[in-house]
XYZ file of C-alpha atoms in Angstrom:
365
model
C 165.324 63.141 244.477
C 165.802 64.166 240.859
C 165.577 67.570 239.243
C 162.617 66.230 237.259
C 160.748 65.882 240.534
C 161.503 69.494 241.485
C 160.279 70.645 238.071
C 157.113 68.590 238.556
C 156.577 70.352 241.898
C 156.907 73.716 240.158
C 154.388 72.596 237.515
C 151.920 71.512 240.206
C 152.199 74.888 241.867
C 151.354 76.606 238.574
C 148.564 74.281 237.419
C 146.883 73.140 240.654
C 147.622 76.143 242.846
C 149.321 73.909 245.434
C 152.100 75.775 247.233
C 155.510 74.199 246.581
C 156.647 75.074 250.101
C 153.613 73.335 251.585
C 154.425 70.232 249.537
C 158.059 70.267 250.698
C 157.010 70.567 254.337
C 154.493 67.732 253.968
C 157.099 65.491 252.313
C 159.660 66.230 255.036
C 157.128 65.394 257.766
C 156.217 62.141 256.009
C 159.884 61.216 255.582
C 160.477 61.607 259.310
C 157.759 59.018 259.945
C 159.214 56.740 257.246
C 162.709 56.965 258.727
C 161.531 56.146 262.255
C 159.422 53.256 260.978
C 162.210 51.729 258.878
C 165.430 52.635 260.673
C 165.301 53.961 264.221
C 161.978 54.546 265.961
C 163.505 56.098 269.069
C 165.676 58.674 267.336
C 164.609 62.316 267.107
C 165.368 63.377 263.547
C 164.956 66.240 261.129
C 164.657 65.764 257.372
C 165.895 68.473 255.047
C 164.948 68.501 251.376
C 166.845 70.978 249.244
C 164.310 73.151 247.427
C 166.564 73.576 244.368
C 168.295 70.225 243.903
C 165.930 67.800 245.625
C 168.768 66.317 247.711
C 167.434 64.797 250.935
C 169.401 64.545 254.176
C 168.404 63.113 257.545
C 169.830 64.636 260.724
C 169.685 63.044 264.151
C 168.868 65.648 266.812
C 170.506 64.860 270.150
C 170.496 66.632 273.499
C 173.957 67.610 274.789
C 174.477 66.132 278.297
C 177.360 65.479 280.728
C 176.678 61.758 280.932
C 175.102 59.885 278.017
C 172.413 57.393 279.100
C 170.776 56.831 275.703
C 173.048 57.214 272.679
C 170.053 57.402 270.352
C 168.800 60.677 271.836
C 171.794 62.100 273.734
C 175.384 63.130 272.996
C 178.263 64.155 275.266
C 179.570 67.724 275.298
C 182.978 66.554 274.069
C 181.500 64.704 271.078
C 179.205 67.623 270.281
C 182.102 70.082 270.219
C 183.783 67.961 267.571
C 180.804 68.923 265.406
C 180.699 72.549 266.530
C 183.061 73.984 269.168
C 180.415 76.512 270.252
C 177.939 73.926 271.567
C 176.960 74.107 275.265
C 175.148 71.733 277.629
C 171.393 71.430 276.962
C 171.857 72.529 273.339
C 170.620 70.346 270.493
C 173.289 68.912 268.215
C 172.539 67.557 264.775
C 174.399 64.731 263.016
C 173.702 63.529 259.508
C 172.414 59.957 259.567
C 171.022 59.621 256.035
C 170.735 55.878 255.283
C 172.416 54.610 252.126
C 169.159 53.320 250.565
C 166.935 56.119 251.849
C 166.421 57.512 248.333
C 164.065 54.694 247.332
C 161.904 55.188 250.435
C 162.004 58.946 249.956
C 160.788 58.650 246.355
C 157.862 56.407 247.334
C 156.910 58.635 250.260
C 157.131 61.822 248.203
C 154.902 60.300 245.510
C 152.282 59.306 248.086
C 152.324 62.744 249.724
C 152.082 64.615 246.426
C 149.250 62.367 245.204
C 147.356 62.930 248.449
C 147.860 66.682 248.321
C 146.703 66.822 244.690
C 143.583 64.887 245.664
C 142.942 67.258 248.577
C 143.480 70.311 246.369
C 141.075 69.004 243.725
C 138.484 68.274 246.411
C 138.953 71.794 247.714
C 138.425 73.271 244.261
C 135.254 71.218 243.768
C 133.940 72.201 247.200
C 134.616 75.891 246.525
C 132.913 75.605 243.135
C 129.729 74.112 244.587
C 129.426 75.830 247.984
C 128.371 78.978 246.124
C 125.712 76.936 244.305
C 123.968 75.845 247.488
C 120.257 76.755 247.154
C 120.606 76.775 243.382
C 119.608 74.472 240.536
C 122.023 72.169 238.722
C 121.598 69.852 235.758
C 123.291 66.474 235.571
C 123.047 62.936 234.231
C 121.675 59.999 236.192
C 124.560 57.602 236.765
C 123.042 54.834 238.870
C 120.476 54.082 241.551
C 120.348 51.924 244.656
C 117.669 51.254 247.260
C 117.965 54.727 248.800
C 119.569 57.163 246.376
C 120.009 58.265 242.803
C 123.573 59.310 241.942
C 123.847 62.232 239.545
C 126.949 63.108 237.528
C 127.562 66.858 237.699
C 130.781 66.725 235.705
C 133.503 66.926 238.335
C 131.576 65.185 241.088
C 128.763 62.749 241.718
C 125.868 64.236 243.714
C 123.331 62.326 245.808
C 119.575 62.591 245.241
C 117.717 60.608 247.953
C 114.652 58.781 246.648
C 112.726 60.498 249.456
C 113.485 63.841 247.749
C 111.825 62.863 244.480
C 108.333 63.994 243.585
C 105.688 61.255 243.983
C 105.786 58.814 241.084
C 109.007 60.187 239.583
C 111.371 57.712 237.953
C 114.584 58.338 236.064
C 116.586 56.128 233.735
C 120.352 55.840 233.564
C 121.958 58.662 231.524
C 118.723 60.685 231.666
C 119.230 64.408 232.148
C 117.850 65.686 235.449
C 117.398 69.126 236.981
C 117.574 69.326 240.794
C 118.001 71.735 243.690
C 121.159 71.713 245.837
C 120.077 71.517 249.475
C 123.463 70.987 251.112
C 127.184 71.022 250.276
C 129.488 69.449 252.860
C 133.249 68.930 252.981
C 133.588 65.433 254.438
C 136.640 63.229 255.053
C 135.793 61.445 251.793
C 135.585 64.715 249.902
C 132.760 67.109 249.025
C 129.239 65.715 249.300
C 126.390 67.382 247.414
C 122.789 66.626 248.342
C 119.998 67.235 245.838
C 116.207 67.497 245.937
C 113.327 67.565 243.486
C 110.646 68.133 246.139
C 112.139 71.126 248.001
C 110.142 74.414 247.801
C 113.401 76.090 246.818
C 113.288 74.287 243.475
C 110.011 76.015 242.597
C 111.316 79.389 243.780
C 114.534 79.074 241.798
C 112.697 77.966 238.644
C 110.607 81.137 238.761
C 113.734 83.246 239.339
C 115.334 81.726 236.242
C 112.223 81.820 234.063
C 110.808 85.266 234.927
C 113.081 88.216 233.978
C 111.226 90.573 236.327
C 112.116 88.339 239.292
C 115.717 87.948 238.140
C 116.021 91.747 237.832
C 114.481 92.310 241.281
C 111.385 94.164 240.054
C 109.124 91.320 241.174
C 109.875 89.601 244.474
C 108.869 86.148 245.685
C 107.640 86.618 249.240
C 106.611 83.077 250.114
C 106.385 79.554 248.697
C 104.279 76.614 249.884
C 104.624 73.296 248.128
C 103.302 69.771 248.230
C 105.588 68.369 245.583
C 103.960 66.669 242.635
C 100.467 67.862 243.542
C 100.047 71.596 244.154
C 102.073 74.676 245.034
C 101.341 78.266 245.917
C 103.694 81.174 245.384
C 103.135 84.731 246.639
C 104.666 87.522 244.563
C 105.026 91.268 245.029
C 105.983 94.031 242.610
C 108.291 96.889 243.576
C 107.010 98.787 240.533
C 103.287 99.678 240.643
C 103.177 99.513 236.851
C 104.358 95.884 236.765
C 101.798 93.169 237.462
C 103.604 90.483 239.512
C 101.078 87.743 238.775
C 101.012 88.495 235.051
C 104.810 88.593 234.924
C 105.016 85.091 236.400
C 102.338 83.731 234.094
C 103.988 85.218 231.016
C 102.570 85.755 227.519
C 99.849 83.152 226.986
C 101.075 81.373 230.110
C 104.380 80.351 228.530
C 106.582 81.119 231.548
C 104.601 79.254 234.165
C 103.842 76.431 231.741
C 107.571 75.804 231.320
C 107.823 75.379 235.087
C 104.737 73.160 235.247
C 106.294 70.929 232.578
C 109.563 70.692 234.517
C 107.588 69.704 237.637
C 105.692 66.997 235.758
C 102.299 68.742 235.747
C 102.314 70.068 239.325
C 99.503 72.638 239.752
C 100.690 76.137 240.670
C 98.661 78.980 242.203
C 100.315 82.381 241.753
C 98.920 84.931 244.198
C 99.596 88.591 244.850
C 101.234 89.282 248.202
C 99.634 91.973 250.363
C 100.552 93.618 253.657
C 96.844 93.498 254.478
C 96.272 90.126 256.111
C 92.648 89.926 254.991
C 93.603 90.465 251.365
C 96.631 88.167 251.504
C 94.678 85.288 253.056
C 91.869 85.726 250.531
C 94.370 85.636 247.649
C 96.110 82.597 249.123
C 92.900 80.568 249.036
C 92.774 80.785 245.237
C 91.026 79.438 243.232
C 88.218 79.680 245.809
C 86.166 82.890 246.111
C 86.118 84.550 249.523
C 83.348 86.664 251.068
C 85.059 87.832 254.238
C 88.221 87.370 256.282
C 88.150 88.022 260.021
C 91.576 88.413 261.623
C 92.413 87.427 265.208
C 95.872 88.860 265.851
C 96.705 87.268 269.258
C 96.136 83.754 267.910
C 97.468 84.676 264.450
C 94.313 83.088 263.106
C 92.051 84.099 260.240
C 88.417 83.064 259.930
C 87.433 82.894 256.281
C 83.838 82.882 255.058
C 83.159 81.557 251.586
C 79.988 81.014 249.547
C 78.320 77.681 250.289
C 79.119 76.315 246.840
C 82.807 77.254 247.265
C 83.440 75.505 250.606
C 84.854 72.257 249.204
C 87.003 74.196 246.720
C 88.356 76.455 249.479
C 89.291 73.489 251.650
C 90.591 71.424 248.759
C 91.053 67.682 248.397
C 92.005 66.296 251.823
C 92.367 69.914 253.014
C 95.224 70.622 250.603
C 94.173 74.118 249.469
C 93.599 75.374 253.025
C 96.806 73.736 254.233
C 98.930 75.340 251.511
C 97.298 78.738 252.095
C 98.186 78.497 255.794
C 101.806 77.583 254.967
C 102.034 80.410 252.456
C 100.692 83.129 254.755
C 101.931 81.824 258.097
C 98.398 82.198 259.530
C 96.038 79.545 260.851
C 92.968 79.520 258.631
C 89.488 78.475 259.720
C 87.147 78.190 256.737
C 83.379 78.452 257.122
C 80.629 78.415 254.538
C 78.186 81.323 254.503
C 75.465 79.122 256.036
C 77.786 77.862 258.774
C 78.818 81.439 259.591
C 75.166 82.475 259.871
C 74.349 79.566 262.167
C 77.437 79.868 264.406
C 78.117 83.600 264.468
C 74.869 85.165 263.249
C 76.493 86.594 260.108
C 73.757 87.657 257.655
C 73.803 85.995 254.245
C 74.871 88.138 251.304
C 75.081 87.307 247.674
C 77.317 89.935 246.055
C 79.985 90.825 248.597
C 82.867 88.619 247.412
C 86.266 90.092 248.243
C 88.475 91.211 245.393
C 91.162 88.579 244.874
C 94.252 88.792 242.742
C 95.573 85.357 241.841
C 95.752 82.802 239.095
C 95.779 79.007 239.178
C 97.691 76.977 236.616
C 96.821 73.328 236.080
């Protein structure tokens, strides 16, 4: 092995961060397999590669015995003492058995090992770069699409966006820029695999964290997110500073902040509601944009009965139950919605006209 190869190993250690000693050990192990495959499969050998000159030697390792039964693995005490007079029975003696044309095989093997280790190191660097981005947003270019996935170029790696993780009706063209949420980063036998999503609730949460400075700074906190991608979402926010309005912060001046997010999500409707420790208030806020008259809480069942004005019943329930369903996901409570007339008939609740609960929320279409 030439000095140029040793210098290349030193360069790899500096540039790729691959330990030179690890490379030497890997090459030596691979050369043992190459020797056994090409010269003597039964022999027990050790390969030594000089770390300074690159010279490679193969040594047969033989057990010292009184009577030799297999010359490939055993050596007599008399023959061993010709190598080293201090050898004893049961010691291991080594004899150099480097084949004359072993250099060519060694060069090929070393190249394969180094190439493989470089590939592994690069995969490791990519994995380490993206594992910290799990649950974050990345931007890439659409490379291609098959029957199940869209493949997105993220620069150093191609990520996978399953078609099932797109928002309803979404289509992307080749080379189109796309923003997606990293749901999983795995280190597989084929290298790092990055899974993306456009429908995950985390995408909405992360967009608000990036768009709203108060959330990024920790003044406003996102407590819960409920999403039916492409149609409607609800997000509950809380302010650690009484002087900062969490809903207003998310909406932004003239609605610019939330509108940026709505545009990114292709017109998805977003309800921003104020989180409250009071279940009655939280549930009422979550049912935005519907007005609520009363919320009755049943702790053991973790169920809330909500009474709304008659004219607000369909709005409270939403199309195909969407508004009520999202409110339940957001709060973690089962919600039973009744109109004022239904409540009067079923529970004897007297009708009122001006007792709507105060609600703090905003809906963005």
